[in-house]
Amino acid sequence: MGVALTRSAQWTAAGHGAKTLEVTPLNEAIVKEIIMFVESFIYKYPQEANYVFVEPLEWKTNLDPSAFGSGYAVSGTTVKSEEVDKNGEPLLYLSVPQIKIRSFGQLSRMLYIAKNMKLKEAQACIEANRNPVAKILGLDYNIISEKIGNSFVSNILDKITKDDDSESEIKMKIALQLKQLDLHLLNHSLKHISLEIRLNPGTVKNDIELLKQFSGKGKQTVLESIEYTSDYEFSNGCRAPPWRQIKGEICYVLVKPHDAETLCVTCSKEGVFLNGGKTDDEGQINYERKGEIYKDLVTLLKEKSAIFSENMSKQEIKFSEQLQKDQPNEAPKEEVAITHKASVTSRKSTQEKNRINLGRSQLTKRLEPSLNWRTSVSSKESRNTLRDTQVEKHGGKLEKSRSSVSPGRAQLIRKSVEKIEEIISDSSSESEEDEEQPDHRQEANADLPSEYWQIQKLVKYLKGGNQTATVIALCSMKDFNLAQETCQLAIRDVGGLEVLINLLETDEVKCKVALLDCGKHSGEPAQSSLYETRDVEVARCGALALWSCSKSYANKEAIRKAGGIPLLARLLKTSHENMLIPVVGTLQECASEENYRAAIKAERIIENLVKNLNSENEQLQEHCAMAIYQCAEDEETRDLVRLHGGLKPLASLLNNTDNKERLAAVTGAIWKCSISKENVTKFREYKAIETLVGLLTDQPEEVLVNVVGALGECCQEHENRVIIRRCGGIQPLVNLLVGINQALLVNVTKAVGACAVEPESMMIIDRLDGVRLLWSLLKNPHPDVKASAAWALCPCIQNAKDAGEMVRSFVGGLELVVNLLKSDNKEVLASVCAVITNIAKDQENLAVITDHGVVPLLSKLANTNNDKLRRHLAETISRCCMWGRNRVAFGEHKAVAPLVRYLKSNDTNVHRATAQALYQLSEDADNCVTMHENGAVKLLLDMVGSPDEELQEAAAGCISNIRRLALAIEKARYS
């Protein structure tokens, strides 16, 4: 961290000599990255978060003592943390305005308390503690942290050896984490600098002069006016005062758009941004930045003025042409040279990328399982192109494959090739052109490994040789690592797979891809035994081949149509484990298809899969568990696993955590089986839930996804939620909310949301800052994560102690939720509506979301056929009607008529929510008229007799309001 702050951060000297961080985009980016690191430290490294610093980090804070709540002792202008060191000293001490912090845990909590002031607090801390590593770990570790590469690691190891105690080990871990942060900050800075756009006075002047040409009072002009705040121009082209030029500022401009107030804009080398405007009539400017930085003036104005953006798009061509005329005269020669070099490099890079992408797309096609080997590499030109591409894409793999065959084996292969050449020398029918072609290609592709050419030569002998040559060639090919991509490509490029498939017609057992039906033979016992052994070997080879082919959907269909499932089911009853593994592996691959799952049930395969879970063979256990995982999407299959006693061995296998592949398969099977409540009861009986909680830490993501998924299903029942809380499962679940794995985030949000139903668990989640972490996931780019996080927030808001205040504490949180109503994803929309329904229970929050435009956004969603969205949308509209003139606004935005149509749905939940919404809306007379015109009365009358009391009451209330309006109109007519 110290290196990044020294080398990358931009510092400036203040008048009294103390250096401060400049207000630049780079510095802001660095500070934000440090904040993210510190905020997540308490969750990622809970043990290290409790480590007490050698010296406290101390700075002047703007925090008010009243901001500190539970966990702190507040007295007047002082605050002490209840968390203390071994000497009883508080780890956080605030005596306004000085604050001292002595652990990462307290730093993280301070940032949470700071809320929207965290950026300023972090900057003040960095400026006041220029050497934070020395204060955190001591001077010895600061020296180590300034070293890089292998020397850094060796010094760390040396330090661990010398200081062999737990505290030193923790210090070493923190040193490594700070070093990783340092490297991350340096890389982040380089990326930021490479993307940074540097403006110069000439460019800015051109933009302003051009905008003046397109400004005026007309409707087609882009601006009303634009002018400098100062008429004086320095010799370097800047108009900013010299003491501001030091900070990179060029000039200040007053811009009057057609549809906004006058903007005071700062143009600097880093970009363009709004400042504080003129402070008095004498023209003094408040230079402080008031918003984000834009790359140029046009970009800023497009963001701030809709009319500018619209008119500018019409004038864009003229503006660009004028800019091209003026710009070359302003650009220095060096910049022109750099631009020319960059454009040439860009063209080369684009051509290179196009070539690589072409190769990758065609290479992917080559690697897909298919029987059309010839057509996929039909032309010589495409083969050469692909090989050239492969050298670029797989260079590392090819280098490694050069040494994959031992010298002794390579010599054996060469002798085999020579032997084959002798055997077929008299019978070869290939032309000279065919003979010379491989050598010519080898010269053109010298970087390809020798194995590539040796395999292709062996395939040639398979095509043209007699039986003896064929057998020798096949045996020689087995000496290569045929699982390696290079070897597979070599076979495929020369059309060898078609030849291998044709060899299935032979009687040689070792050469046969689909002879699964091993029947029984009559005759002498010795002969029958011989035939049986032969058939088992044939079937095993066939199963292995099918396993390899079953990756492709087309191949799966071919296997099914050819009657492969009954044969696999028969082989599954064998006692030969070497046969069972490829059979179960094939079933595992094929079970991803629904047609296969139905056939697997019909053939009673689940029973045998369960039986083989008790095998001693770990690989067989893994594939059986994985097959159950695939099949257990179906409810009947989940029941069969339970009925055949499969849940107990699955629970037992959780205790063996060394084999991570098997553990992933087992936890996956438990997850899918847990979808059925009856299975969850059994898992609770077998103590599987406690074991799953223990697997929430120190496991690979493949395991965590399944473990959390299983716990999410178990959490649907009260007893299991209590078990998870008592086993300490809430904290590791909350800790996983900071990850980036999409599948894991979907599962963990569901689990946390389910736990939040319990008030006791909700208190823990709130204390661990889990609600804020869930809220932050609403910004995740993946719709599934957004939706799952939103569903999880609903019980959190329902069960929080002071939900309204908690929601308001998330800066920008309410606006974020309202903006999610613009999503195109139905699940996101339904979940966000559910969140808004809970938010709107607090009148102050309802007022805020109304100001953010929730009514028109909800009204736009009304025309939907999705019953899930209909239900939650109707509930939200019902709740939002309880503020101001929202009832009237919904009518004005045409939301009432579509709601009436919801009453024709077949879902009772939709009927209930819609009737409640219509009841609220019917408080407005115009809405009653709309309901009546759209036939609401007849539909509501049918629902008055519903057994659902809430639906009865809402329907009756709505009809009453409509009737009351009708009577009032009738009375007015005759009066």
PDB file of C-alpha atoms in Angstrom, residues 347-363 382 384-393 445:
ATOM      1  CA  ARG A 347      -5.232  -1.281 -37.192  1.00  0.00           C
ATOM      2  CA  LYS A 348      -2.653  -3.994 -36.638  1.00  0.00           C
ATOM      3  CA  SER A 349      -4.287  -4.947 -33.353  1.00  0.00           C
ATOM      4  CA  THR A 350      -7.725  -5.095 -34.986  1.00  0.00           C
ATOM      5  CA  GLN A 351      -6.453  -7.275 -37.826  1.00  0.00           C
ATOM      6  CA  GLU A 352      -4.677  -9.526 -35.310  1.00  0.00           C
ATOM      7  CA  LYS A 353      -7.818  -9.817 -33.167  1.00  0.00           C
ATOM      8  CA  ASN A 354      -9.969 -10.600 -36.205  1.00  0.00           C
ATOM      9  CA  ARG A 355      -7.556 -13.330 -37.243  1.00  0.00           C
ATOM     10  CA  ILE A 356      -7.437 -14.787 -33.733  1.00  0.00           C
ATOM     11  CA  ASN A 357     -11.227 -14.629 -33.356  1.00  0.00           C
ATOM     12  CA  LEU A 358     -11.698 -16.341 -36.726  1.00  0.00           C
ATOM     13  CA  GLY A 359      -9.346 -19.084 -35.629  1.00  0.00           C
ATOM     14  CA  ARG A 360     -11.004 -19.430 -32.251  1.00  0.00           C
ATOM     15  CA  SER A 361     -14.487 -19.763 -33.702  1.00  0.00           C
ATOM     16  CA  GLN A 362     -13.382 -22.360 -36.219  1.00  0.00           C
ATOM     17  CA  LEU A 363     -11.227 -24.118 -33.632  1.00  0.00           C
ATOM     18  CA  SER A 382      -8.911 -23.775 -43.703  1.00  0.00           C
ATOM     19  CA  ASN A 384      -3.553 -24.128 -42.627  1.00  0.00           C
ATOM     20  CA  THR A 385      -5.402 -21.103 -41.203  1.00  0.00           C
ATOM     21  CA  LEU A 386      -6.517 -23.058 -38.182  1.00  0.00           C
ATOM     22  CA  ARG A 387      -3.064 -24.397 -37.468  1.00  0.00           C
ATOM     23  CA  ASP A 388      -1.631 -20.892 -37.648  1.00  0.00           C
ATOM     24  CA  THR A 389      -4.269 -19.756 -35.190  1.00  0.00           C
ATOM     25  CA  GLN A 390      -3.621 -22.684 -32.911  1.00  0.00           C
ATOM     26  CA  VAL A 391       0.031 -21.739 -32.556  1.00  0.00           C
ATOM     27  CA  GLU A 392      -1.096 -18.393 -31.119  1.00  0.00           C
ATOM     28  CA  LYS A 393      -3.887 -19.706 -28.931  1.00  0.00           C
ATOM     29  CA  ASN A 445       4.343 -24.955 -39.284  1.00  0.00           C
TER      30      ASN A 445
END
